[in-house]
Amino acid sequence: MDEFELIGRYFSRPANSPAVVAGVGDDGAVLRPAAGRELVTVIDTMVAGTHFPTTMRAEDIGYRAVAINLSDIAAMGAVPRWMTLALTLVEAEPWWLEAFASGLYEAAAEWGVALVGGDTTKGDQLVVSVQIEGDLEPGTAVYRSGAKPGDTIFVTGTVGDAAAGLSRFSRDSGDDYLVRRFARPTARIGVGRALAGVANAAIDISDGLAGDLRKILDASGAGAELDLQRLPLSKELLAAVGRAQALDYAMRGGDDYELCFTVPESALPAGIVAQVAAIGRITSQPGLVCRDGETVVVIDEAGYRHF
Ligand code: ADP
Ligand code: MG
């Protein structure tokens, strides 16, 4: 199968969107942005064996490549519109490409994103790179740098599941709840949209809550106090690894692709209350201080320090 045939067979589903003038097939895609809106562009690359297990299901690899980019779009507060795919394949196996494309298009269809182009190459390692463009009303993008003392810190969904899932991953574990939380992150586009023009700061959690919240604090010149007893932990995670390990996965594990954001409590949009948990507040004192009942835990780069 040559490259032309491969693209035609697996990556040429029609876009069916007025925002796509010309999609896959020419030297470039021609897009029609809505008048007056700002564009947001994100890209994330996944290398097999580094960012996901080499034995992960092809449909999950396709789904995840889109979902982790949707998560960046959500963290900015944007609506996802167009995407491109750069695919480096070791081998072009039809069964694999079929399954990969089905997962990729499934994630794209959930949020109405059109695949409008890409690049296909051969290499020694499977590498999947997805770029997504989204848009939003001018001036409403949510940055890492806007957190203000007094803001409440919220997180979507549950945290820690994905790191546990990755640690339990095996060729036959694809249907396990925690493994699916790693393989198929939930894109929080709805929450992100509700936060556009409203939240003071947001980030998606790819490296663990502690490290990613720290990026908000550094960018905003602020500190934070977290109440570890308020972290949303799934019953599946608690049952699988117990509370101490669950907290560690949540704080330092990564790959959850949930959103962490800060907003004055009174400004939290009513429509997203059920999808988020308040876990702490922004302070003017720099640093990240975590309380777990009577125990005060200061998180440093290396992990926990108890006092
Ligand atoms: P060029 O030689 O101009 O770089 P290609 O032969 O690489 O073009 O690609 C032909 C068309 O197929 C282009 O429209 C390109 O965007 C698209 N394309 C290539 N690979 C992919 C892919 N993996 N997914 C979607 N579209 C792709
Ligand atoms: Mg060309």
Short mmCIF file of N, CA and C in Angstrom, two decimals, residues 180-263:
data_model
loop_
_atom_site.label_atom_id
_atom_site.label_comp_id
_atom_site.label_asym_id
_atom_site.label_seq_id
_atom_site.Cartn_x
_atom_site.Cartn_y
_atom_site.Cartn_z
N ARG A 180 -8.65 2.33 31.07
CA ARG A 180 -9.40 3.17 30.11
C ARG A 180 -9.26 4.65 30.43
N ARG A 181 -9.13 4.96 31.70
CA ARG A 181 -8.92 6.37 32.07
C ARG A 181 -7.57 6.87 31.53
N PHE A 182 -6.60 5.97 31.39
CA PHE A 182 -5.34 6.35 30.75
C PHE A 182 -5.50 6.40 29.22
N ALA A 183 -6.11 5.36 28.67
CA ALA A 183 -6.15 5.21 27.22
C ALA A 183 -7.11 6.18 26.55
N ARG A 184 -8.18 6.53 27.28
CA ARG A 184 -9.21 7.39 26.69
C ARG A 184 -9.57 8.54 27.62
N PRO A 185 -8.69 9.51 27.72
CA PRO A 185 -8.98 10.65 28.61
C PRO A 185 -10.26 11.35 28.16
N THR A 186 -11.01 11.88 29.13
CA THR A 186 -12.24 12.61 28.84
C THR A 186 -11.90 14.06 28.55
N ALA A 187 -12.19 14.52 27.35
CA ALA A 187 -11.92 15.91 27.02
C ALA A 187 -12.97 16.79 27.69
N ARG A 188 -12.54 17.77 28.47
CA ARG A 188 -13.48 18.61 29.23
C ARG A 188 -13.81 19.90 28.48
N ILE A 189 -14.21 19.73 27.23
CA ILE A 189 -14.52 20.90 26.39
C ILE A 189 -15.68 21.72 26.98
N GLY A 190 -16.70 21.05 27.47
CA GLY A 190 -17.85 21.77 28.01
C GLY A 190 -17.47 22.65 29.19
N VAL A 191 -16.67 22.11 30.09
CA VAL A 191 -16.20 22.89 31.23
C VAL A 191 -15.32 24.04 30.75
N GLY A 192 -14.42 23.74 29.83
CA GLY A 192 -13.53 24.78 29.29
C GLY A 192 -14.31 25.94 28.69
N ARG A 193 -15.36 25.62 27.95
CA ARG A 193 -16.18 26.67 27.34
C ARG A 193 -16.86 27.53 28.41
N ALA A 194 -17.32 26.87 29.46
CA ALA A 194 -18.00 27.63 30.53
C ALA A 194 -17.01 28.55 31.25
N LEU A 195 -15.71 28.19 31.18
CA LEU A 195 -14.70 28.99 31.88
C LEU A 195 -14.16 30.15 31.04
N ALA A 196 -14.38 30.09 29.71
CA ALA A 196 -13.86 31.14 28.84
C ALA A 196 -14.40 32.50 29.28
N GLY A 197 -13.51 33.44 29.48
CA GLY A 197 -13.91 34.77 29.89
C GLY A 197 -14.35 34.85 31.34
N VAL A 198 -14.26 33.73 32.08
CA VAL A 198 -14.76 33.66 33.46
C VAL A 198 -13.64 33.29 34.44
N ALA A 199 -12.94 32.16 34.16
CA ALA A 199 -11.90 31.70 35.09
C ALA A 199 -10.69 32.63 35.02
N ASN A 200 -9.96 32.71 36.11
CA ASN A 200 -8.74 33.53 36.11
C ASN A 200 -7.54 32.76 35.57
N ALA A 201 -7.51 31.43 35.75
CA ALA A 201 -6.39 30.62 35.26
C ALA A 201 -6.86 29.19 35.06
N ALA A 202 -6.23 28.49 34.13
CA ALA A 202 -6.54 27.07 33.92
C ALA A 202 -5.35 26.38 33.30
N ILE A 203 -5.31 25.05 33.52
CA ILE A 203 -4.27 24.21 32.91
C ILE A 203 -4.88 22.81 32.81
N ASP A 204 -4.41 22.02 31.86
CA ASP A 204 -4.83 20.62 31.88
C ASP A 204 -3.75 19.81 32.58
N ILE A 205 -4.20 18.79 33.30
CA ILE A 205 -3.28 18.04 34.17
C ILE A 205 -2.66 16.89 33.39
N SER A 206 -1.45 17.11 32.90
CA SER A 206 -0.77 16.05 32.17
C SER A 206 0.40 15.48 32.97
N ASP A 207 0.91 16.27 33.93
CA ASP A 207 2.11 15.84 34.68
C ASP A 207 1.83 15.59 36.15
N GLY A 208 0.57 15.54 36.55
CA GLY A 208 0.24 15.41 37.98
C GLY A 208 -0.21 16.75 38.52
N LEU A 209 -1.18 16.72 39.43
CA LEU A 209 -1.78 17.95 39.95
C LEU A 209 -0.74 18.87 40.58
N ALA A 210 0.21 18.32 41.34
CA ALA A 210 1.19 19.18 42.02
C ALA A 210 2.01 19.97 41.01
N GLY A 211 2.56 19.29 40.02
CA GLY A 211 3.42 19.94 39.04
C GLY A 211 2.66 20.92 38.16
N ASP A 212 1.45 20.56 37.79
CA ASP A 212 0.70 21.44 36.89
C ASP A 212 0.13 22.65 37.63
N LEU A 213 -0.33 22.44 38.86
CA LEU A 213 -0.77 23.59 39.65
C LEU A 213 0.40 24.55 39.89
N ARG A 214 1.57 23.98 40.09
CA ARG A 214 2.77 24.79 40.28
C ARG A 214 3.03 25.69 39.07
N LYS A 215 2.72 25.18 37.88
CA LYS A 215 2.90 26.02 36.68
C LYS A 215 1.97 27.22 36.73
N ILE A 216 0.74 27.02 37.20
CA ILE A 216 -0.18 28.16 37.37
C ILE A 216 0.39 29.13 38.40
N LEU A 217 0.89 28.59 39.51
CA LEU A 217 1.40 29.46 40.58
C LEU A 217 2.61 30.25 40.10
N ASP A 218 3.53 29.59 39.41
CA ASP A 218 4.73 30.28 38.90
C ASP A 218 4.34 31.38 37.91
N ALA A 219 3.42 31.02 36.98
CA ALA A 219 3.02 31.99 35.96
C ALA A 219 2.25 33.16 36.57
N SER A 220 1.57 32.91 37.68
CA SER A 220 0.71 33.93 38.28
C SER A 220 1.39 34.69 39.42
N GLY A 221 2.58 34.21 39.84
CA GLY A 221 3.25 34.83 40.98
C GLY A 221 2.43 34.70 42.25
N ALA A 222 1.88 33.50 42.48
CA ALA A 222 1.03 33.28 43.65
C ALA A 222 1.38 31.95 44.30
N GLY A 223 0.72 31.64 45.40
CA GLY A 223 0.87 30.36 46.07
C GLY A 223 -0.50 29.70 46.20
N ALA A 224 -0.51 28.51 46.83
CA ALA A 224 -1.79 27.82 46.99
C ALA A 224 -1.79 26.95 48.23
N GLU A 225 -2.99 26.78 48.79
CA GLU A 225 -3.22 25.80 49.84
C GLU A 225 -4.22 24.80 49.31
N LEU A 226 -3.85 23.53 49.41
CA LEU A 226 -4.75 22.47 48.96
C LEU A 226 -5.20 21.65 50.16
N ASP A 227 -6.45 21.20 50.11
CA ASP A 227 -6.96 20.28 51.12
C ASP A 227 -7.03 18.89 50.48
N LEU A 228 -6.06 18.04 50.83
CA LEU A 228 -5.96 16.73 50.17
C LEU A 228 -7.21 15.88 50.42
N GLN A 229 -7.94 16.17 51.51
CA GLN A 229 -9.15 15.39 51.79
C GLN A 229 -10.27 15.74 50.81
N ARG A 230 -10.09 16.80 50.06
CA ARG A 230 -11.12 17.18 49.09
C ARG A 230 -10.77 16.77 47.65
N LEU A 231 -9.62 16.13 47.47
CA LEU A 231 -9.28 15.68 46.11
C LEU A 231 -10.30 14.64 45.65
N PRO A 232 -10.83 14.79 44.44
CA PRO A 232 -11.79 13.80 43.94
C PRO A 232 -11.06 12.53 43.49
N LEU A 233 -11.22 11.45 44.27
CA LEU A 233 -10.58 10.17 43.95
C LEU A 233 -11.68 9.17 43.62
N SER A 234 -11.52 8.43 42.54
CA SER A 234 -12.57 7.49 42.16
C SER A 234 -12.59 6.30 43.11
N LYS A 235 -13.77 5.68 43.24
CA LYS A 235 -13.87 4.50 44.09
C LYS A 235 -13.03 3.37 43.50
N GLU A 236 -12.92 3.34 42.17
CA GLU A 236 -12.10 2.31 41.52
C GLU A 236 -10.63 2.48 41.91
N LEU A 237 -10.17 3.73 41.94
CA LEU A 237 -8.77 3.99 42.30
C LEU A 237 -8.52 3.62 43.75
N LEU A 238 -9.42 4.05 44.64
CA LEU A 238 -9.24 3.76 46.07
C LEU A 238 -9.25 2.26 46.32
N ALA A 239 -10.16 1.56 45.63
CA ALA A 239 -10.26 0.11 45.83
C ALA A 239 -9.00 -0.59 45.31
N ALA A 240 -8.41 -0.05 44.25
CA ALA A 240 -7.27 -0.73 43.63
C ALA A 240 -5.97 -0.51 44.37
N VAL A 241 -5.74 0.70 44.89
CA VAL A 241 -4.40 1.01 45.42
C VAL A 241 -4.40 1.57 46.83
N GLY A 242 -5.58 1.89 47.38
CA GLY A 242 -5.60 2.48 48.72
C GLY A 242 -5.36 3.98 48.69
N ARG A 243 -5.64 4.65 49.80
CA ARG A 243 -5.66 6.12 49.80
C ARG A 243 -4.28 6.76 49.60
N ALA A 244 -3.26 6.24 50.29
CA ALA A 244 -1.95 6.89 50.21
C ALA A 244 -1.40 6.86 48.78
N GLN A 245 -1.50 5.70 48.16
CA GLN A 245 -1.01 5.58 46.78
C GLN A 245 -1.89 6.39 45.83
N ALA A 246 -3.18 6.42 46.11
CA ALA A 246 -4.10 7.19 45.27
C ALA A 246 -3.73 8.68 45.28
N LEU A 247 -3.42 9.19 46.48
CA LEU A 247 -3.02 10.60 46.59
C LEU A 247 -1.73 10.85 45.82
N ASP A 248 -0.80 9.91 45.93
CA ASP A 248 0.47 10.08 45.22
C ASP A 248 0.25 10.08 43.70
N TYR A 249 -0.57 9.16 43.21
CA TYR A 249 -0.88 9.16 41.77
C TYR A 249 -1.54 10.48 41.36
N ALA A 250 -2.46 10.96 42.19
CA ALA A 250 -3.18 12.19 41.86
C ALA A 250 -2.22 13.39 41.81
N MET A 251 -1.34 13.47 42.80
CA MET A 251 -0.47 14.64 42.90
C MET A 251 0.71 14.59 41.93
N ARG A 252 1.26 13.39 41.72
CA ARG A 252 2.51 13.32 40.96
C ARG A 252 2.45 12.42 39.73
N GLY A 253 1.30 11.74 39.53
CA GLY A 253 1.26 10.70 38.51
C GLY A 253 1.17 11.18 37.08
N GLY A 254 0.21 12.06 36.81
CA GLY A 254 0.08 12.56 35.45
C GLY A 254 -0.86 11.76 34.57
N ASP A 255 -1.04 12.26 33.35
CA ASP A 255 -1.85 11.63 32.30
C ASP A 255 -3.36 11.67 32.53
N ASP A 256 -3.82 12.44 33.54
CA ASP A 256 -5.27 12.49 33.78
C ASP A 256 -6.00 13.33 32.73
N TYR A 257 -5.36 14.38 32.27
CA TYR A 257 -5.97 15.31 31.32
C TYR A 257 -7.30 15.87 31.82
N GLU A 258 -7.40 16.00 33.14
CA GLU A 258 -8.49 16.77 33.73
C GLU A 258 -8.06 18.24 33.73
N LEU A 259 -8.99 19.14 34.02
CA LEU A 259 -8.65 20.56 34.10
C LEU A 259 -8.49 20.97 35.56
N CYS A 260 -7.50 21.81 35.81
CA CYS A 260 -7.36 22.49 37.10
C CYS A 260 -7.53 23.97 36.80
N PHE A 261 -8.43 24.64 37.51
CA PHE A 261 -8.64 26.06 37.23
C PHE A 261 -8.91 26.85 38.50
N THR A 262 -8.74 28.14 38.41
CA THR A 262 -8.98 29.00 39.57
C THR A 262 -9.96 30.11 39.18
N VAL A 263 -10.88 30.38 40.09
CA VAL A 263 -11.93 31.37 39.84
C VAL A 263 -12.48 31.78 41.21
#
